[in-house]
Structure formats: structure tokens, C-alpha cells
């Protein structure tokens, strides 16, 4: 592995194999399987964006958080939503400061008047001094003191519209952004880019082809137990296994929104806060709000055979 300085001054060893990625992410609190570790390794090695798709709560966003902690690069997050545009995603001008600058120029007196002075003031208005860098520009434009590239997460890209997807396609093609008044900003070294999608709609094929793709599955039983133990260390091994077994059984109930790993962790936290050491029907009913987020889902779980659910959880625990 090749060592490069990190933002904190501690050398970051670039991964030479997917196993290096697996160990690096685990050291930062993320347990990745072989498929995800390989996808992250290839994205970092080939300098391609990584497109992570899967059910909500599966740990897609946390991949970028762990990468940022591991590499020491700044985490830059762009949260997508319907109607997002350039001013929220790329840059905008600080109009209030520009107006104050104009007012100050007027108060300076006659020496600031005349055609040449007016042009100078106008040039000052559209300088970097008044430029507000939004996530995409912040991730691409080089900053003083930046020793490693940032980690850019473009979260829930499926919530944006087709026009914004087309714009992302252009930006990710050569990692450059043009500000008409200032010129083109181009990344000396591309950021580590992670795009996530909950598949509320299909993302255009052109954007996916620009990226490496990985579908994030719910983890298998033993790995989910390990995740719970890592994230909620106050929960004992037995209860962690019971909680995981119960959540995996609940996922098969055909809920409107099946609980993800995030909900498993939340449930373990809730049970630990209540001093629960053994899963039972009462504990499930009292803490259903940790794993079911819709009234219909709460009613479906509460109306299920909880005795059988507890027996299965205890058996696997």
C-alpha cells in the first residue's frame, strides 16, 4: 500500500487489496462484506464513482462516513431532493454581502467613481470573496491545506429529477465545474464519490454507467449480530442475537417499510436503555416504534404470533 498524508497528519495507506478496505472500514466501525469491500476498492483504485443501491437503513450512507474517517478526507454531503438546483448543489453568490460591498463603495467617495472604478467594483463583486461553495464545488475545487481528496456523498439521488441527473453526469465525467464569472474549477485529484439510491424510482442508465455499481443487501445473520455488538457494545451477545433474529423474521412479514440495519441498532439501543436482558413479548410491544415506522406496520407486527417470534429469537440466541 502507498502511504499519503491524511488531513490529521497521520499517513493514510492506500488499499492494495479489497482485504485492506475491509480492515480499514472495520477499524472505523463499519463491517463490510466481500462484495462491498471489492466495490469500494475498485472505486478508489480506478477513481470511479461508486453507486450504492438498496433498501433504506442498509448502511449505504455510513460507507461514506467510514471512508472519510479512514482516509482523513473531508466528508462533503449533498442531500438530494425533488427540485434541487445549481444554487443548492454547486454554488451561489452571497447577495447580501455583495450589496454591502456596493454600499461601502458608494460611501468611499469620488475616488471610487467613474467607468474604471465602476468596472473594478463590479469585478470585485464576482470574485471568490463572494462565492458560496455548495457541496459539489467544495468537493471538486482544491482548498489550501487539503492533503487528501475529500469523500463526496451524493445521498438519495433517486429523489432528484432527470435534469439534475444529467448535470451530475457532466460533473462526474471530468470532475470540473464552470463558474461563468470565474472560469473552470477542476479537481487536481478526484474526490472519492459515493452515490446512494433507495430505488424509489429508476435512476437513468447513463449515470449508472458512469459509476461502479453495488446492491447493498441486508446482512446475513452473523454479520448483523456483529454489527449490533459493534454499535451497541452495552448489549450482551445473547440479546444481540435475539434482536437480530427477531428483526430478520419481521422483515419477512411483508411490511410497508421493512426494518433495516439502522432499525436493528436503534432497537438494541432502546432495549438496552430499558434494562432488557432477554427478549419477550412485552419488550417487543413496548419498543415497536424503534423498528416499525408506520401505523400499519406496527399493527401488523403487534398482531403477529409474538410468542412464536420470541421462541425463534431465543432459539437463535
GROMACS .gro file of C-alpha atoms in nm:
model
  317
    1UNK     CA    1   0.000   0.000   0.000
    2UNK     CA    2   0.119   0.353  -0.077
    3UNK     CA    3   0.119   0.596   0.214
    4UNK     CA    4  -0.004   0.953   0.168
    5UNK     CA    5  -0.064   1.221   0.431
    6UNK     CA    6  -0.411   1.242   0.580
    7UNK     CA    7  -0.589   1.556   0.693
    8UNK     CA    8  -0.482   1.490   1.050
    9UNK     CA    9  -0.116   1.442   0.954
   10UNK     CA   10  -0.132   1.064   1.004
   11UNK     CA   11  -0.027   0.868   0.696
   12UNK     CA   12  -0.312   0.703   0.509
   13UNK     CA   13  -0.215   0.378   0.340
   14UNK     CA   14  -0.399   0.346   0.012
   15UNK     CA   15  -0.554  -0.001  -0.022
   16UNK     CA   16  -0.371  -0.258  -0.228
   17UNK     CA   17  -0.641  -0.526  -0.199
   18UNK     CA   18  -1.010  -0.549  -0.104
   19UNK     CA   19  -0.897  -0.701   0.226
   20UNK     CA   20  -0.722  -0.373   0.307
   21UNK     CA   21  -1.054  -0.194   0.254
   22UNK     CA   22  -1.235  -0.444   0.474
   23UNK     CA   23  -0.985  -0.395   0.757
   24UNK     CA   24  -0.977  -0.018   0.714
   25UNK     CA   25  -1.354   0.018   0.727
   26UNK     CA   26  -1.379  -0.221   1.022
   27UNK     CA   27  -1.128  -0.008   1.213
   28UNK     CA   28  -1.367   0.285   1.154
   29UNK     CA   29  -1.674   0.099   1.275
   30UNK     CA   30  -1.813  -0.043   0.950
   31UNK     CA   31  -1.831  -0.416   0.883
   32UNK     CA   32  -1.830  -0.465   0.507
   33UNK     CA   33  -1.878  -0.794   0.327
   34UNK     CA   34  -1.653  -0.916   0.047
   35UNK     CA   35  -1.868  -0.773  -0.232
   36UNK     CA   36  -1.884  -0.423  -0.085
   37UNK     CA   37  -1.515  -0.422   0.007
   38UNK     CA   38  -1.429  -0.514  -0.351
   39UNK     CA   39  -1.657  -0.244  -0.492
   40UNK     CA   40  -1.502   0.023  -0.267
   41UNK     CA   41  -1.151  -0.096  -0.354
   42UNK     CA   42  -1.220  -0.074  -0.728
   43UNK     CA   43  -1.382   0.268  -0.693
   44UNK     CA   44  -1.075   0.402  -0.510
   45UNK     CA   45  -0.826   0.232  -0.740
   46UNK     CA   46  -0.996   0.318  -1.071
   47UNK     CA   47  -1.111   0.659  -0.940
   48UNK     CA   48  -1.468   0.594  -1.039
   49UNK     CA   49  -1.784   0.696  -0.851
   50UNK     CA   50  -1.947   0.417  -0.653
   51UNK     CA   51  -2.324   0.381  -0.688
   52UNK     CA   52  -2.480   0.205  -0.388
   53UNK     CA   53  -2.842   0.099  -0.417
   54UNK     CA   54  -3.059  -0.086  -0.168
   55UNK     CA   55  -3.333  -0.066   0.091
   56UNK     CA   56  -3.332   0.229   0.334
   57UNK     CA   57  -3.137   0.168   0.653
   58UNK     CA   58  -2.897  -0.076   0.492
   59UNK     CA   59  -2.582   0.123   0.569
   60UNK     CA   60  -2.520   0.294   0.234
   61UNK     CA   61  -2.459   0.641   0.376
   62UNK     CA   62  -2.244   0.501   0.654
   63UNK     CA   63  -2.000   0.369   0.390
   64UNK     CA   64  -1.906   0.728   0.304
   65UNK     CA   65  -1.883   0.825   0.671
   66UNK     CA   66  -1.646   0.536   0.737
   67UNK     CA   67  -1.439   0.617   0.427
   68UNK     CA   68  -1.399   0.974   0.546
   69UNK     CA   69  -1.282   0.861   0.889
   70UNK     CA   70  -1.046   0.607   0.735
   71UNK     CA   71  -0.882   0.830   0.472
   72UNK     CA   72  -0.888   1.150   0.676
   73UNK     CA   73  -1.056   1.329   0.385
   74UNK     CA   74  -1.331   1.584   0.448
   75UNK     CA   75  -1.682   1.440   0.426
   76UNK     CA   76  -1.886   1.652   0.185
   77UNK     CA   77  -2.254   1.558   0.172
   78UNK     CA   78  -2.510   1.655  -0.089
   79UNK     CA   79  -2.860   1.552   0.018
   80UNK     CA   80  -3.079   1.526  -0.291
   81UNK     CA   81  -3.447   1.616  -0.301
   82UNK     CA   82  -3.709   1.697  -0.562
   83UNK     CA   83  -3.635   2.031  -0.728
   84UNK     CA   84  -3.270   2.059  -0.619
   85UNK     CA   85  -3.082   2.301  -0.846
   86UNK     CA   86  -2.739   2.454  -0.903
   87UNK     CA   87  -2.769   2.712  -0.625
   88UNK     CA   88  -2.817   2.438  -0.364
   89UNK     CA   89  -2.580   2.183  -0.514
   90UNK     CA   90  -2.294   2.375  -0.677
   91UNK     CA   91  -2.259   2.743  -0.591
   92UNK     CA   92  -2.435   3.073  -0.545
   93UNK     CA   93  -2.336   3.435  -0.489
   94UNK     CA   94  -2.363   3.593  -0.145
   95UNK     CA   95  -2.604   3.869  -0.248
   96UNK     CA   96  -2.628   4.032   0.096
   97UNK     CA   97  -2.251   4.076   0.117
   98UNK     CA   98  -2.240   4.200  -0.242
   99UNK     CA   99  -2.497   4.468  -0.159
  100UNK     CA  100  -2.298   4.572   0.149
  101UNK     CA  101  -1.987   4.594  -0.066
  102UNK     CA  102  -2.165   4.817  -0.316
  103UNK     CA  103  -2.288   5.040  -0.036
  104UNK     CA  104  -1.938   5.063   0.108
  105UNK     CA  105  -1.801   5.156  -0.236
  106UNK     CA  106  -2.055   5.436  -0.266
  107UNK     CA  107  -1.953   5.575   0.072
  108UNK     CA  108  -1.584   5.573  -0.021
  109UNK     CA  109  -1.632   5.894  -0.215
  110UNK     CA  110  -1.540   6.031  -0.557
  111UNK     CA  111  -1.221   5.830  -0.588
  112UNK     CA  112  -1.431   5.519  -0.648
  113UNK     CA  113  -1.645   5.676  -0.919
  114UNK     CA  114  -1.601   5.676  -1.295
  115UNK     CA  115  -1.603   5.399  -1.556
  116UNK     CA  116  -1.279   5.233  -1.447
  117UNK     CA  117  -1.372   5.239  -1.081
  118UNK     CA  118  -1.719   5.104  -1.160
  119UNK     CA  119  -1.570   4.815  -1.353
  120UNK     CA  120  -1.330   4.742  -1.069
  121UNK     CA  121  -1.616   4.733  -0.819
  122UNK     CA  122  -1.813   4.503  -1.050
  123UNK     CA  123  -1.515   4.270  -1.083
  124UNK     CA  124  -1.482   4.260  -0.707
  125UNK     CA  125  -1.848   4.163  -0.671
  126UNK     CA  126  -1.791   3.846  -0.874
  127UNK     CA  127  -1.470   3.733  -0.712
  128UNK     CA  128  -1.420   3.427  -0.493
  129UNK     CA  129  -1.462   3.654  -0.194
  130UNK     CA  130  -1.839   3.647  -0.251
  131UNK     CA  131  -1.868   3.293  -0.386
  132UNK     CA  132  -2.059   3.047  -0.168
  133UNK     CA  133  -1.932   2.697  -0.242
  134UNK     CA  134  -2.202   2.433  -0.217
  135UNK     CA  135  -2.113   2.061  -0.183
  136UNK     CA  136  -2.022   1.977  -0.544
  137UNK     CA  137  -1.793   2.277  -0.590
  138UNK     CA  138  -1.643   2.232  -0.243
  139UNK     CA  139  -1.554   1.871  -0.321
  140UNK     CA  140  -1.403   1.947  -0.662
  141UNK     CA  141  -1.226   2.282  -0.612
  142UNK     CA  142  -0.889   2.249  -0.440
  143UNK     CA  143  -0.865   2.407  -0.096
  144UNK     CA  144  -0.550   2.531   0.081
  145UNK     CA  145  -0.414   2.273   0.320
  146UNK     CA  146  -0.604   1.981   0.165
  147UNK     CA  147  -0.369   1.683   0.175
  148UNK     CA  148  -0.606   1.406   0.072
  149UNK     CA  149  -0.913   1.422  -0.154
  150UNK     CA  150  -1.248   1.460   0.018
  151UNK     CA  151  -1.521   1.198   0.029
  152UNK     CA  152  -1.827   1.325  -0.158
  153UNK     CA  153  -2.156   1.152  -0.087
  154UNK     CA  154  -2.449   1.231  -0.315
  155UNK     CA  155  -2.725   1.092  -0.098
  156UNK     CA  156  -3.062   0.962  -0.227
  157UNK     CA  157  -3.001   1.063  -0.587
  158UNK     CA  158  -3.327   0.888  -0.678
  159UNK     CA  159  -3.515   1.177  -0.514
  160UNK     CA  160  -3.372   1.432  -0.762
  161UNK     CA  161  -3.514   1.487  -1.111
  162UNK     CA  162  -3.383   1.392  -1.456
  163UNK     CA  163  -3.231   1.736  -1.521
  164UNK     CA  164  -3.017   1.715  -1.210
  165UNK     CA  165  -2.908   1.363  -1.303
  166UNK     CA  166  -2.792   1.497  -1.642
  167UNK     CA  167  -2.593   1.769  -1.466
  168UNK     CA  168  -2.429   1.512  -1.235
  169UNK     CA  169  -2.334   1.309  -1.540
  170UNK     CA  170  -2.139   1.607  -1.677
  171UNK     CA  171  -1.969   1.683  -1.346
  172UNK     CA  172  -1.860   1.323  -1.287
  173UNK     CA  173  -1.726   1.293  -1.641
  174UNK     CA  174  -1.417   1.506  -1.575
  175UNK     CA  175  -1.463   1.640  -1.221
  176UNK     CA  176  -1.484   2.001  -1.332
  177UNK     CA  177  -1.733   2.282  -1.275
  178UNK     CA  178  -1.750   2.611  -1.464
  179UNK     CA  179  -1.849   2.932  -1.290
  180UNK     CA  180  -1.904   3.181  -1.576
  181UNK     CA  181  -1.767   3.479  -1.385
  182UNK     CA  182  -1.455   3.298  -1.258
  183UNK     CA  183  -1.372   3.019  -1.500
  184UNK     CA  184  -1.343   2.643  -1.458
  185UNK     CA  185  -1.261   2.466  -1.133
  186UNK     CA  186  -1.103   2.126  -1.190
  187UNK     CA  187  -1.004   1.871  -0.928
  188UNK     CA  188  -0.630   1.806  -0.916
  189UNK     CA  189  -0.720   1.467  -0.769
  190UNK     CA  190  -1.079   1.343  -0.794
  191UNK     CA  191  -1.274   1.308  -0.471
  192UNK     CA  192  -1.391   0.967  -0.355
  193UNK     CA  193  -1.754   0.976  -0.473
  194UNK     CA  194  -2.037   0.765  -0.330
  195UNK     CA  195  -2.390   0.794  -0.471
  196UNK     CA  196  -2.679   0.628  -0.290
  197UNK     CA  197  -3.029   0.535  -0.401
  198UNK     CA  198  -3.323   0.379  -0.216
  199UNK     CA  199  -3.472   0.289  -0.555
  200UNK     CA  200  -3.787   0.496  -0.510
  201UNK     CA  201  -3.753   0.540  -0.888
  202UNK     CA  202  -3.514   0.415  -1.153
  203UNK     CA  203  -3.202   0.625  -1.199
  204UNK     CA  204  -3.106   0.684  -1.562
  205UNK     CA  205  -2.875   0.423  -1.714
  206UNK     CA  206  -2.627   0.690  -1.831
  207UNK     CA  207  -2.550   0.794  -1.474
  208UNK     CA  208  -2.519   0.433  -1.357
  209UNK     CA  209  -2.279   0.354  -1.642
  210UNK     CA  210  -2.054   0.633  -1.521
  211UNK     CA  211  -2.023   0.453  -1.186
  212UNK     CA  212  -1.931   0.119  -1.037
  213UNK     CA  213  -2.249  -0.042  -0.905
  214UNK     CA  214  -2.321  -0.242  -0.592
  215UNK     CA  215  -2.652  -0.354  -0.444
  216UNK     CA  216  -2.642  -0.336  -0.062
  217UNK     CA  217  -2.824  -0.638   0.079
  218UNK     CA  218  -2.944  -0.681   0.433
  219UNK     CA  219  -2.654  -0.861   0.606
  220UNK     CA  220  -2.665  -1.227   0.688
  221UNK     CA  221  -2.735  -1.322   1.048
  222UNK     CA  222  -2.387  -1.348   1.197
  223UNK     CA  223  -2.265  -1.025   1.037
  224UNK     CA  224  -2.571  -0.834   1.157
  225UNK     CA  225  -2.510  -0.966   1.509
  226UNK     CA  226  -2.151  -0.843   1.483
  227UNK     CA  227  -2.274  -0.501   1.368
  228UNK     CA  228  -2.510  -0.475   1.666
  229UNK     CA  229  -2.232  -0.575   1.906
  230UNK     CA  230  -2.000  -0.317   1.748
  231UNK     CA  231  -2.251  -0.030   1.750
  232UNK     CA  232  -2.424  -0.114   2.080
  233UNK     CA  233  -2.150  -0.263   2.299
  234UNK     CA  234  -2.368  -0.240   2.612
  235UNK     CA  235  -2.593  -0.512   2.468
  236UNK     CA  236  -2.482  -0.863   2.552
  237UNK     CA  237  -2.415  -1.131   2.294
  238UNK     CA  238  -2.735  -1.322   2.377
  239UNK     CA  239  -2.968  -1.023   2.345
  240UNK     CA  240  -2.789  -0.906   2.029
  241UNK     CA  241  -2.855  -1.242   1.867
  242UNK     CA  242  -3.220  -1.241   1.979
  243UNK     CA  243  -3.278  -0.889   1.847
  244UNK     CA  244  -3.117  -0.974   1.513
  245UNK     CA  245  -3.318  -1.295   1.478
  246UNK     CA  246  -3.642  -1.110   1.555
  247UNK     CA  247  -3.567  -0.830   1.305
  248UNK     CA  248  -3.484  -1.078   1.031
  249UNK     CA  249  -3.813  -1.257   1.095
  250UNK     CA  250  -4.004  -0.926   1.092
  251UNK     CA  251  -3.851  -0.841   0.752
  252UNK     CA  252  -4.040  -1.140   0.610
  253UNK     CA  253  -4.379  -1.010   0.728
  254UNK     CA  254  -4.437  -0.800   0.416
  255UNK     CA  255  -4.431  -0.465   0.594
  256UNK     CA  256  -4.474  -0.133   0.416
  257UNK     CA  257  -4.121  -0.044   0.524
  258UNK     CA  258  -3.910  -0.336   0.638
  259UNK     CA  259  -3.661  -0.253   0.915
  260UNK     CA  260  -3.302  -0.208   0.804
  261UNK     CA  261  -2.978  -0.245   0.995
  262UNK     CA  262  -3.025   0.108   1.130
  263UNK     CA  263  -3.352  -0.003   1.292
  264UNK     CA  264  -3.185  -0.314   1.436
  265UNK     CA  265  -2.928  -0.088   1.602
  266UNK     CA  266  -3.197   0.152   1.724
  267UNK     CA  267  -3.395  -0.136   1.873
  268UNK     CA  268  -3.090  -0.271   2.052
  269UNK     CA  269  -3.024   0.078   2.194
  270UNK     CA  270  -3.387   0.104   2.311
  271UNK     CA  271  -3.386  -0.236   2.480
  272UNK     CA  272  -3.056  -0.161   2.650
  273UNK     CA  273  -3.192   0.172   2.777
  274UNK     CA  274  -3.487  -0.014   2.932
  275UNK     CA  275  -3.253  -0.260   3.102
  276UNK     CA  276  -3.380  -0.555   2.896
  277UNK     CA  277  -3.157  -0.860   2.901
  278UNK     CA  278  -3.393  -1.113   2.741
  279UNK     CA  279  -3.637  -1.055   2.456
  280UNK     CA  280  -4.002  -1.125   2.538
  281UNK     CA  281  -4.344  -1.029   2.403
  282UNK     CA  282  -4.380  -0.733   2.638
  283UNK     CA  283  -4.044  -0.588   2.535
  284UNK     CA  284  -4.135  -0.620   2.167
  285UNK     CA  285  -4.471  -0.442   2.207
  286UNK     CA  286  -4.324  -0.160   2.418
  287UNK     CA  287  -4.043  -0.084   2.173
  288UNK     CA  288  -4.211  -0.142   1.837
  289UNK     CA  289  -4.160   0.225   1.748
  290UNK     CA  290  -3.789   0.157   1.716
  291UNK     CA  291  -3.831  -0.081   1.423
  292UNK     CA  292  -4.172  -0.004   1.266
  293UNK     CA  293  -4.226   0.348   1.134
  294UNK     CA  294  -4.581   0.324   1.001
  295UNK     CA  295  -4.904   0.260   1.189
  296UNK     CA  296  -4.995  -0.029   0.959
  297UNK     CA  297  -4.656  -0.191   1.021
  298UNK     CA  298  -4.689  -0.152   1.398
  299UNK     CA  299  -5.034  -0.315   1.387
  300UNK     CA  300  -4.912  -0.600   1.166
  301UNK     CA  301  -4.619  -0.684   1.393
  302UNK     CA  302  -4.828  -0.646   1.711
  303UNK     CA  303  -5.095  -0.872   1.563
  304UNK     CA  304  -4.850  -1.144   1.463
  305UNK     CA  305  -4.774  -1.453   1.670
  306UNK     CA  306  -4.526  -1.283   1.902
  307UNK     CA  307  -4.487  -1.595   2.113
  308UNK     CA  308  -4.355  -1.784   1.816
  309UNK     CA  309  -4.136  -1.487   1.719
  310UNK     CA  310  -3.983  -1.482   2.067
  311UNK     CA  311  -3.928  -1.859   2.064
  312UNK     CA  312  -3.743  -1.838   1.734
  313UNK     CA  313  -3.534  -1.542   1.860
  314UNK     CA  314  -3.447  -1.723   2.183
  315UNK     CA  315  -3.356  -2.038   1.990
  316UNK     CA  316  -3.112  -1.849   1.767
  317UNK     CA  317  -2.983  -1.650   2.064
   0.00000   0.00000   0.00000
